[in-house]
Tab-separated table of C-alpha atoms in Angstrom:
chain	number	residue	atom	x	y	z
A	12	UNK	CA	56.901	31.126	-10.834
A	13	UNK	CA	53.159	30.616	-10.204
A	14	UNK	CA	54.424	30.889	-5.613
A	15	UNK	CA	55.793	33.922	-6.160
A	16	UNK	CA	53.360	35.561	-7.894
A	17	UNK	CA	50.927	34.703	-5.838
A	18	UNK	CA	52.783	36.190	-3.050
A	19	UNK	CA	53.095	39.348	-5.070
A	20	UNK	CA	49.805	39.070	-6.002
A	21	UNK	CA	48.657	39.324	-1.852
A	22	UNK	CA	51.529	41.323	-1.483
A	23	UNK	CA	49.534	44.002	-3.403
A	24	UNK	CA	46.186	43.474	-1.672
A	25	UNK	CA	47.724	43.812	1.440
A	26	UNK	CA	49.284	47.150	0.417
A	27	UNK	CA	45.797	48.365	-0.865
A	28	UNK	CA	44.696	47.343	1.893
A	29	UNK	CA	46.630	49.104	4.163
A	30	UNK	CA	45.796	52.234	2.286
A	31	UNK	CA	42.031	51.664	2.061
A	32	UNK	CA	39.668	53.577	0.271
A	33	UNK	CA	40.569	54.199	-3.692
A	34	UNK	CA	43.753	52.809	-2.430
A	35	UNK	CA	42.850	48.737	-3.199
A	36	UNK	CA	42.382	50.201	-7.125
A	37	UNK	CA	45.623	51.739	-7.094
A	38	UNK	CA	47.783	49.117	-5.379
A	39	UNK	CA	46.089	46.802	-8.138
A	40	UNK	CA	46.789	48.474	-10.629
A	41	UNK	CA	50.794	48.903	-9.324
A	42	UNK	CA	50.267	44.844	-8.501
A	43	UNK	CA	49.548	44.389	-12.790
A	44	UNK	CA	53.267	46.169	-13.248
A	45	UNK	CA	55.029	43.978	-11.360
A	46	UNK	CA	53.477	41.164	-12.351
A	47	UNK	CA	54.231	42.732	-16.148
A	48	UNK	CA	56.696	43.501	-16.595
A	49	UNK	CA	59.370	41.814	-14.017
A	50	UNK	CA	57.592	38.605	-13.956
A	51	UNK	CA	56.119	38.691	-17.399
A	52	UNK	CA	52.785	37.637	-16.812
A	53	UNK	CA	50.840	38.367	-20.019
A	54	UNK	CA	47.967	40.133	-19.146
A	55	UNK	CA	46.770	40.331	-23.223
A	56	UNK	CA	44.086	37.123	-21.362
A	57	UNK	CA	43.281	38.922	-18.110
A	58	UNK	CA	39.525	40.548	-17.224
A	59	UNK	CA	38.808	44.251	-16.952
A	60	UNK	CA	35.600	44.655	-15.920
A	61	UNK	CA	34.426	47.602	-18.447
A	62	UNK	CA	31.258	46.967	-18.479
A	63	UNK	CA	30.646	47.143	-14.778
A	64	UNK	CA	32.626	50.468	-14.128
A	65	UNK	CA	30.540	51.839	-16.855
A	66	UNK	CA	27.152	50.614	-15.550
A	67	UNK	CA	28.315	51.843	-12.101
A	68	UNK	CA	29.450	55.285	-13.204
A	69	UNK	CA	25.997	55.437	-14.798
A	70	UNK	CA	23.926	54.419	-11.850
A	71	UNK	CA	25.964	56.627	-9.679
A	72	UNK	CA	25.269	60.058	-11.953
A	73	UNK	CA	21.945	59.341	-11.956
A	74	UNK	CA	22.049	58.449	-8.254
A	75	UNK	CA	24.041	61.743	-7.651
A	76	UNK	CA	21.907	64.207	-9.902
A	77	UNK	CA	18.995	62.606	-7.154
A	78	UNK	CA	21.205	63.330	-3.960
A	79	UNK	CA	21.546	67.449	-5.618
A	80	UNK	CA	17.739	67.477	-5.534
A	81	UNK	CA	17.096	66.601	-2.642
A	82	UNK	CA	15.330	62.994	-2.870
A	83	UNK	CA	18.136	61.440	-0.583
A	84	UNK	CA	16.629	63.164	1.598
A	85	UNK	CA	13.638	62.589	1.530
A	86	UNK	CA	13.773	58.937	1.208
A	87	UNK	CA	15.808	59.621	4.252
A	88	UNK	CA	12.651	61.417	6.630
A	89	UNK	CA	10.549	58.496	5.235
A	90	UNK	CA	13.026	56.083	6.915
A	91	UNK	CA	12.901	57.707	10.250
A	92	UNK	CA	9.498	58.601	10.159
A	93	UNK	CA	9.175	54.287	9.925
A	94	UNK	CA	11.777	53.639	12.595
A	95	UNK	CA	10.446	56.131	15.215
A	96	UNK	CA	6.341	54.857	15.209
A	97	UNK	CA	7.883	51.698	15.865
A	98	UNK	CA	10.685	51.839	18.380
A	99	UNK	CA	9.562	48.970	20.247
A	100	UNK	CA	10.238	46.655	17.136
A	101	UNK	CA	14.198	49.000	15.998
A	102	UNK	CA	15.858	45.953	15.964
A	103	UNK	CA	13.912	44.060	13.341
A	104	UNK	CA	12.997	47.087	11.499
A	105	UNK	CA	16.161	49.209	11.004
A	106	UNK	CA	17.552	46.112	9.259
A	107	UNK	CA	14.263	46.423	7.033
A	108	UNK	CA	15.200	49.732	6.153
A	109	UNK	CA	19.084	50.050	5.680
A	110	UNK	CA	18.283	46.975	3.339
A	111	UNK	CA	15.707	48.673	1.150
A	112	UNK	CA	17.316	51.919	0.619
A	113	UNK	CA	20.555	50.226	-0.351
A	114	UNK	CA	18.686	47.750	-2.685
A	115	UNK	CA	17.238	50.861	-4.313
A	116	UNK	CA	20.637	53.260	-4.250
A	117	UNK	CA	22.555	50.256	-4.991
A	118	UNK	CA	25.238	51.315	-2.327
A	119	UNK	CA	25.253	50.425	1.563
A	120	UNK	CA	26.923	54.507	2.323
A	121	UNK	CA	22.235	55.405	2.348
A	122	UNK	CA	23.264	52.962	6.229
A	123	UNK	CA	25.254	56.834	7.040
A	124	UNK	CA	21.596	58.411	7.331
A	125	UNK	CA	20.347	56.515	9.404
A	126	UNK	CA	21.832	55.296	11.693
A	127	UNK	CA	21.904	58.251	14.406
A	128	UNK	CA	17.847	57.630	13.816
A	129	UNK	CA	18.583	54.141	14.986
A	130	UNK	CA	20.882	54.754	17.902
A	131	UNK	CA	18.135	57.041	19.496
A	132	UNK	CA	15.400	55.578	19.336
A	133	UNK	CA	16.999	52.322	20.685
A	134	UNK	CA	18.167	54.320	23.409
A	135	UNK	CA	14.849	55.986	24.153
A	136	UNK	CA	13.055	52.904	24.688
A	137	UNK	CA	15.724	51.032	26.890
A	138	UNK	CA	16.857	48.966	23.930
A	139	UNK	CA	20.271	48.657	23.589
A	140	UNK	CA	21.582	50.429	20.447
A	141	UNK	CA	24.428	47.941	19.678
A	142	UNK	CA	21.755	45.126	18.439
A	143	UNK	CA	20.255	47.153	16.072
A	144	UNK	CA	22.833	48.798	14.821
A	145	UNK	CA	24.751	46.126	14.169
A	146	UNK	CA	22.027	44.373	12.298
A	147	UNK	CA	21.208	47.232	10.610
A	148	UNK	CA	25.417	47.716	9.325
A	149	UNK	CA	25.332	44.000	8.010
A	150	UNK	CA	22.126	44.535	6.187
A	151	UNK	CA	23.320	47.671	4.717
A	152	UNK	CA	25.897	45.643	3.253
A	153	UNK	CA	24.719	42.062	2.428
A	154	UNK	CA	22.440	44.085	0.348
A	155	UNK	CA	24.563	44.744	-2.464
A	156	UNK	CA	24.543	41.658	-3.649
A	157	UNK	CA	20.685	41.775	-4.512
A	158	UNK	CA	20.481	45.386	-5.701
A	159	UNK	CA	19.506	44.940	-9.312
A	160	UNK	CA	22.010	48.412	-9.422
A	161	UNK	CA	24.975	47.412	-7.693
A	162	UNK	CA	28.110	46.976	-8.934
A	163	UNK	CA	28.284	43.163	-7.825
A	164	UNK	CA	25.338	41.712	-9.071
A	165	UNK	CA	26.099	43.432	-12.432
A	166	UNK	CA	28.567	41.988	-12.774
A	167	UNK	CA	28.215	38.505	-11.379
A	168	UNK	CA	24.939	38.949	-13.849
A	169	UNK	CA	26.938	39.585	-17.015
A	170	UNK	CA	29.646	36.180	-15.577
A	171	UNK	CA	26.805	34.542	-15.572
A	172	UNK	CA	25.021	34.701	-18.392
A	173	UNK	CA	27.062	32.209	-20.998
A	174	UNK	CA	25.519	29.738	-17.807
A	175	UNK	CA	22.298	29.974	-18.610
A	176	UNK	CA	22.218	32.059	-15.722
A	177	UNK	CA	20.207	35.355	-16.073
A	178	UNK	CA	20.301	38.471	-14.053
A	179	UNK	CA	16.425	38.299	-13.508
A	180	UNK	CA	16.852	34.614	-11.992
A	181	UNK	CA	19.703	35.721	-10.006
A	182	UNK	CA	17.705	38.752	-8.641
A	183	UNK	CA	14.689	35.930	-7.685
A	184	UNK	CA	17.521	34.043	-5.862
A	185	UNK	CA	19.089	36.692	-3.828
A	186	UNK	CA	16.740	38.879	-2.837
A	187	UNK	CA	14.609	36.799	-0.817
A	188	UNK	CA	17.619	34.715	0.472
A	189	UNK	CA	19.497	38.054	1.840
A	190	UNK	CA	16.221	39.754	3.292
A	191	UNK	CA	15.337	36.149	5.295
A	192	UNK	CA	18.368	36.332	6.049
A	193	UNK	CA	18.747	39.268	8.036
A	194	UNK	CA	15.520	39.204	9.272
A	195	UNK	CA	17.234	35.316	11.346
A	196	UNK	CA	20.515	37.704	12.240
A	197	UNK	CA	18.466	39.868	13.674
A	198	UNK	CA	16.782	37.441	15.901
A	199	UNK	CA	19.848	36.531	16.875
A	200	UNK	CA	21.380	40.189	17.187
A	201	UNK	CA	17.703	40.408	19.636
A	202	UNK	CA	19.537	38.507	21.856
A	203	UNK	CA	23.092	39.832	22.215
A	204	UNK	CA	24.615	41.683	25.159
A	205	UNK	CA	22.951	41.938	28.354
A	206	UNK	CA	20.054	44.963	28.487
A	207	UNK	CA	21.303	48.377	28.087
A	208	UNK	CA	20.130	49.535	31.840
A	209	UNK	CA	22.442	46.011	33.338
A	210	UNK	CA	25.875	47.363	31.289
A	211	UNK	CA	28.600	48.581	33.290
A	212	UNK	CA	29.873	51.213	30.916
A	213	UNK	CA	26.110	52.876	30.021
A	214	UNK	CA	25.450	53.165	33.968
A	215	UNK	CA	28.863	54.350	34.374
A	216	UNK	CA	28.653	57.202	31.083
A	217	UNK	CA	25.171	57.592	32.633
A	218	UNK	CA	26.781	58.823	35.603
A	219	UNK	CA	29.315	61.057	34.116
A	220	UNK	CA	26.208	63.262	32.166
A	221	UNK	CA	28.186	61.809	28.777
A	222	UNK	CA	24.936	60.651	27.222
A	223	UNK	CA	21.908	62.824	25.876
A	224	UNK	CA	18.193	61.484	25.418
A	225	UNK	CA	18.065	63.169	22.243
A	226	UNK	CA	13.692	64.052	21.319
A	227	UNK	CA	12.485	63.578	18.317
A	228	UNK	CA	14.740	66.530	16.942
A	229	UNK	CA	14.041	69.004	14.000
A	230	UNK	CA	12.405	67.468	10.653
A	231	UNK	CA	14.672	67.888	7.872
A	232	UNK	CA	13.994	70.612	4.901
A	233	UNK	CA	13.349	68.647	2.089
A	234	UNK	CA	13.345	70.831	-1.764
A	235	UNK	CA	9.906	71.160	-3.464
A	236	UNK	CA	12.263	69.014	-6.094
A	237	UNK	CA	13.199	65.928	-4.141
A	238	UNK	CA	9.922	63.697	-4.661
A	239	UNK	CA	10.076	63.943	-8.450
A	240	UNK	CA	13.709	63.455	-8.965
A	241	UNK	CA	13.249	60.647	-6.439
A	242	UNK	CA	10.683	59.291	-8.329
A	243	UNK	CA	12.540	59.800	-11.558
A	244	UNK	CA	15.387	57.713	-10.291
A	245	UNK	CA	12.519	54.106	-8.721
A	246	UNK	CA	10.934	55.089	-11.951
A	247	UNK	CA	14.267	53.894	-14.384
A	248	UNK	CA	15.091	51.092	-11.563
A	249	UNK	CA	12.046	49.370	-12.551
A	250	UNK	CA	12.598	50.178	-16.283
A	251	UNK	CA	16.073	48.247	-16.166
A	252	UNK	CA	14.118	45.100	-14.392
A	253	UNK	CA	10.994	45.851	-16.753
A	254	UNK	CA	13.216	45.683	-19.777
A	255	UNK	CA	15.923	43.327	-18.295
A	256	UNK	CA	12.444	40.851	-18.215
A	257	UNK	CA	11.322	41.273	-21.450
A	258	UNK	CA	14.966	40.407	-23.488
A	259	UNK	CA	15.806	38.294	-21.086
A	260	UNK	CA	15.063	34.205	-22.650
A	261	UNK	CA	13.173	33.302	-20.163
A	262	UNK	CA	10.547	35.199	-20.851
A	263	UNK	CA	11.734	36.589	-24.877
A	264	UNK	CA	9.149	39.802	-25.849
A	265	UNK	CA	11.744	41.351	-27.206
A	266	UNK	CA	13.791	38.965	-29.271
A	267	UNK	CA	17.058	40.175	-30.984
A	268	UNK	CA	16.761	43.703	-28.840
A	269	UNK	CA	18.908	46.766	-30.320
A	270	UNK	CA	19.816	47.294	-27.001
A	271	UNK	CA	21.313	44.931	-24.679
A	272	UNK	CA	21.164	44.645	-20.487
A	273	UNK	CA	24.062	46.295	-19.914
A	274	UNK	CA	23.936	48.883	-22.376
A	275	UNK	CA	19.681	49.700	-20.719
A	276	UNK	CA	21.229	50.032	-17.597
A	277	UNK	CA	23.642	52.918	-18.511
A	278	UNK	CA	21.514	54.755	-21.107
A	279	UNK	CA	18.186	54.007	-18.632
A	280	UNK	CA	20.397	56.161	-15.668
A	281	UNK	CA	21.954	58.867	-17.835
A	282	UNK	CA	18.464	59.284	-18.966
A	283	UNK	CA	17.247	59.663	-15.760
A	284	UNK	CA	19.865	62.132	-14.175
A	285	UNK	CA	19.300	64.207	-17.392
A	286	UNK	CA	15.572	63.840	-16.682
A	287	UNK	CA	16.576	65.156	-13.471
A	288	UNK	CA	18.501	67.942	-14.085
A	289	UNK	CA	16.059	69.469	-16.750
A	290	UNK	CA	12.918	68.922	-14.879
A	291	UNK	CA	13.847	69.906	-11.275
A	292	UNK	CA	16.895	72.586	-13.077
A	293	UNK	CA	19.876	71.647	-10.063
A	294	UNK	CA	22.851	72.811	-11.560
A	295	UNK	CA	24.172	69.524	-12.998
A	296	UNK	CA	27.922	71.757	-11.942
A	297	UNK	CA	26.986	70.048	-8.511
A	298	UNK	CA	26.755	66.450	-9.028
A	299	UNK	CA	29.988	65.544	-9.419
A	300	UNK	CA	31.250	67.398	-5.975
A	301	UNK	CA	27.920	64.989	-4.781
A	302	UNK	CA	28.997	61.926	-1.885
A	303	UNK	CA	27.245	59.639	-3.648
A	304	UNK	CA	29.423	60.658	-6.722
A	305	UNK	CA	32.999	60.476	-4.864
A	306	UNK	CA	32.173	57.540	-3.293
A	307	UNK	CA	30.984	55.827	-7.058
A	308	UNK	CA	34.163	57.516	-8.567
A	309	UNK	CA	36.522	55.325	-6.311
A	310	UNK	CA	34.429	52.480	-6.176
A	311	UNK	CA	35.131	52.498	-10.414
A	312	UNK	CA	38.997	52.857	-9.809
A	313	UNK	CA	39.266	50.171	-7.073
A	314	UNK	CA	36.828	47.411	-9.303
A	315	UNK	CA	39.938	48.395	-12.179
A	316	UNK	CA	42.752	47.842	-10.238
A	317	UNK	CA	41.765	44.640	-8.325
A	318	UNK	CA	40.018	42.806	-11.377
A	319	UNK	CA	43.168	43.789	-13.596
A	320	UNK	CA	45.216	42.192	-10.511
A	321	UNK	CA	43.497	38.625	-9.977
A	322	UNK	CA	42.869	38.504	-13.332
A	323	UNK	CA	46.326	38.251	-14.888
A	324	UNK	CA	47.705	36.024	-11.802
A	325	UNK	CA	44.374	33.658	-12.328
A	326	UNK	CA	43.907	33.388	-16.546
A	327	UNK	CA	48.001	32.881	-16.307
A	328	UNK	CA	47.826	29.387	-14.429
A	329	UNK	CA	44.087	28.618	-14.783
A	330	UNK	CA	45.127	25.086	-15.014
A	331	UNK	CA	47.304	24.347	-12.191
A	332	UNK	CA	44.237	26.648	-9.883
A	333	UNK	CA	41.604	24.100	-11.679
A	334	UNK	CA	43.448	20.964	-11.235
A	335	UNK	CA	44.348	21.716	-7.778
A	336	UNK	CA	41.023	23.634	-6.796
A	337	UNK	CA	38.216	21.693	-9.067
A	338	UNK	CA	38.039	18.860	-7.339
A	339	UNK	CA	37.924	20.277	-3.906
A	340	UNK	CA	35.429	22.419	-4.524
A	341	UNK	CA	33.270	20.078	-6.602
A	342	UNK	CA	33.297	18.014	-3.692
A	343	UNK	CA	32.707	20.952	-0.941
A	344	UNK	CA	31.621	23.645	-2.505
A	345	UNK	CA	30.427	25.795	0.126
A	346	UNK	CA	34.255	26.356	0.519
A	347	UNK	CA	33.629	29.359	-2.044
A	348	UNK	CA	31.897	31.000	-0.148
A	349	UNK	CA	33.990	30.713	2.652
A	350	UNK	CA	36.994	32.393	0.723
A	351	UNK	CA	35.086	34.631	-0.480
A	352	UNK	CA	33.921	35.134	3.145
A	353	UNK	CA	37.675	35.828	3.378
A	354	UNK	CA	38.445	38.027	0.700
A	355	UNK	CA	35.950	40.806	1.122
A	356	UNK	CA	37.412	40.816	4.733
A	357	UNK	CA	40.400	41.887	2.688
A	358	UNK	CA	39.218	44.152	-0.219
A	359	UNK	CA	36.240	45.696	1.212
A	360	UNK	CA	34.004	45.348	-2.158
A	361	UNK	CA	31.522	43.570	-2.667
A	362	UNK	CA	32.122	44.564	-6.807
A	363	UNK	CA	36.087	44.169	-6.582
A	364	UNK	CA	35.831	40.422	-4.561
A	365	UNK	CA	33.137	39.622	-7.548
A	366	UNK	CA	34.576	40.635	-10.201
A	367	UNK	CA	38.606	38.945	-8.529
A	368	UNK	CA	37.405	35.679	-7.676
A	369	UNK	CA	34.149	34.872	-9.636
A	370	UNK	CA	35.642	34.533	-12.971
A	371	UNK	CA	38.248	32.768	-11.653
A	372	UNK	CA	36.302	30.177	-10.061
A	373	UNK	CA	33.620	29.818	-13.484
A	374	UNK	CA	36.312	29.361	-14.607
A	375	UNK	CA	37.865	25.848	-13.106
A	376	UNK	CA	34.178	24.125	-13.412
A	377	UNK	CA	32.688	25.841	-10.047
A	378	UNK	CA	28.378	25.034	-11.075
A	379	UNK	CA	26.394	28.155	-11.353
A	380	UNK	CA	24.081	26.912	-8.009
A	381	UNK	CA	27.616	26.998	-6.176
A	382	UNK	CA	28.266	30.319	-7.159
A	383	UNK	CA	24.564	31.657	-6.551
A	384	UNK	CA	24.863	30.327	-3.558
A	385	UNK	CA	27.830	31.574	-2.557
A	386	UNK	CA	27.700	35.112	-3.843
A	387	UNK	CA	26.827	36.314	-0.702
A	388	UNK	CA	29.853	35.712	1.303
A	389	UNK	CA	31.303	38.248	-1.157
A	390	UNK	CA	29.225	40.852	1.877
A	391	UNK	CA	31.868	39.811	4.718
A	392	UNK	CA	33.059	43.512	5.360
A	393	UNK	CA	32.070	43.852	8.583
A	394	UNK	CA	34.628	41.291	10.324
A	395	UNK	CA	37.807	44.194	10.418
A	396	UNK	CA	36.149	46.479	12.758
A	397	UNK	CA	37.499	49.552	10.039
A	398	UNK	CA	34.625	49.382	7.453
A	399	UNK	CA	32.936	53.077	7.604
A	400	UNK	CA	29.791	52.648	8.482
A	401	UNK	CA	30.679	50.364	11.192
A	402	UNK	CA	32.750	52.950	12.785
A	403	UNK	CA	29.835	55.118	12.086
A	404	UNK	CA	27.467	53.118	13.789
A	405	UNK	CA	29.972	52.766	17.102
A	406	UNK	CA	30.469	56.671	16.855
A	407	UNK	CA	26.817	57.410	16.531
A	408	UNK	CA	25.939	55.101	20.061
A	409	UNK	CA	27.115	57.607	22.776
A	410	UNK	CA	25.661	54.798	25.786
A	411	UNK	CA	28.757	52.267	24.705
A	412	UNK	CA	27.234	49.557	23.556
A	413	UNK	CA	28.388	49.132	20.580
A	414	UNK	CA	31.584	48.605	21.089
A	415	UNK	CA	34.872	47.082	19.979
A	416	UNK	CA	36.990	44.840	22.469
A	417	UNK	CA	40.848	44.421	22.668
A	418	UNK	CA	40.637	41.458	20.588
A	419	UNK	CA	39.681	43.038	18.255
A	420	UNK	CA	36.747	40.334	16.881
A	421	UNK	CA	35.144	40.531	19.496
A	422	UNK	CA	32.277	43.664	18.279
A	423	UNK	CA	28.774	43.547	18.054
A	424	UNK	CA	28.705	43.106	14.191
A	425	UNK	CA	30.156	39.503	14.089
A	426	UNK	CA	28.151	37.274	15.342
A	427	UNK	CA	25.007	38.583	13.915
A	428	UNK	CA	26.962	39.146	10.558
A	429	UNK	CA	28.561	35.783	10.385
A	430	UNK	CA	24.884	34.205	10.789
A	431	UNK	CA	23.610	36.518	7.724
A	432	UNK	CA	26.132	35.297	5.633
A	433	UNK	CA	25.882	31.771	6.674
A	434	UNK	CA	22.027	31.544	6.963
A	435	UNK	CA	21.926	33.783	2.847
A	436	UNK	CA	24.519	31.231	1.989
A	437	UNK	CA	22.530	28.378	2.944
A	438	UNK	CA	19.125	29.535	1.580
A	439	UNK	CA	21.341	30.428	-1.441
A	440	UNK	CA	21.654	26.730	-2.167
A	441	UNK	CA	17.408	26.151	-1.640
A	442	UNK	CA	16.197	28.499	-3.274
A	443	UNK	CA	19.027	28.334	-6.655
A	444	UNK	CA	17.926	24.536	-6.658
A	445	UNK	CA	14.368	26.434	-7.206
A	446	UNK	CA	15.557	28.626	-9.880
A	447	UNK	CA	18.981	26.784	-11.519
């Protein structure tokens, strides 16, 4: 029966991937119905990440409030100015911009706003746009595993707490390792493909008049409340990290805190949203209509469905899985990264992959160091060329250098992405050994 149940799980994950977007969560819920009511698998021990879902809702509400107040436009304008002032180093500066914006916002969708600028600056400098665009997209994905407020980090920190690895330790390992890995990926991307002037597709489009050499264009109209809203939001992130440090076992400034870390994230973020609404005098009714809010609620459904489905199967067979995989992972710890890599290709979500597989990995005895070092591998969303930010990068490059080959996997995101994740995992074992 274990084989039949596994096939059911894989079937519903496949259906969810085919539907796309929120469909992963919907299919996950349907899969739980199939496992429990048809195959009789108990759901009582399944891990349902309620705290993670509530944190996503709280964080996204604060981000959406900032967006309505104009804060997101201001951040994007700052990023644009930075890129245009340093055009000759666009391949290295583009991933820095998308990494930092994702780190602050907890979502890689912030990259949408900067991809057109990256393409324009690269083209104007004579740099092959596929180089900065590819690593910028990869950086926006892997930065999720380093963001203090991302669903993946919050969920993983909660899983690691019983093993003596706290939230701050996780960030201390993940932030530097993923950033350095992005720079290694940028170095590799800088040599990918021929020079733009030698690209046949570019020459063809240039002769056909299909390429527009854009000027700096019009500056965004930044609302008067943008800076205030942004400072409130960034201040709330700083407050979350500071409070987490104060109540952590390693620092212990506050003993027996009345407010736990997860509850602090929720309340601080909701409080920040309230403060933005009141001080910036925005219409709170516009918050649910913001694009960031909609994407965040989609993430909540995806995390709920896929985590429930995966946990239902794993918890009912944890003994057999431990016997089969425990020794293998103990001898070859890097294989966990490989499993996470391939799983995230299908689940299309760092948070969903984390809550689906990390509890099982820890349950069968995977060392916390191995789990933390492998964490970056949940970011392989670039492998299949169907992720929204990847497709946006292709569409925004009118030179044709950022294109998907006929063999599906031969696209400019693949090699920089694999190099970045491999570097992050390798650095994770090195850095993690210092903290864990």
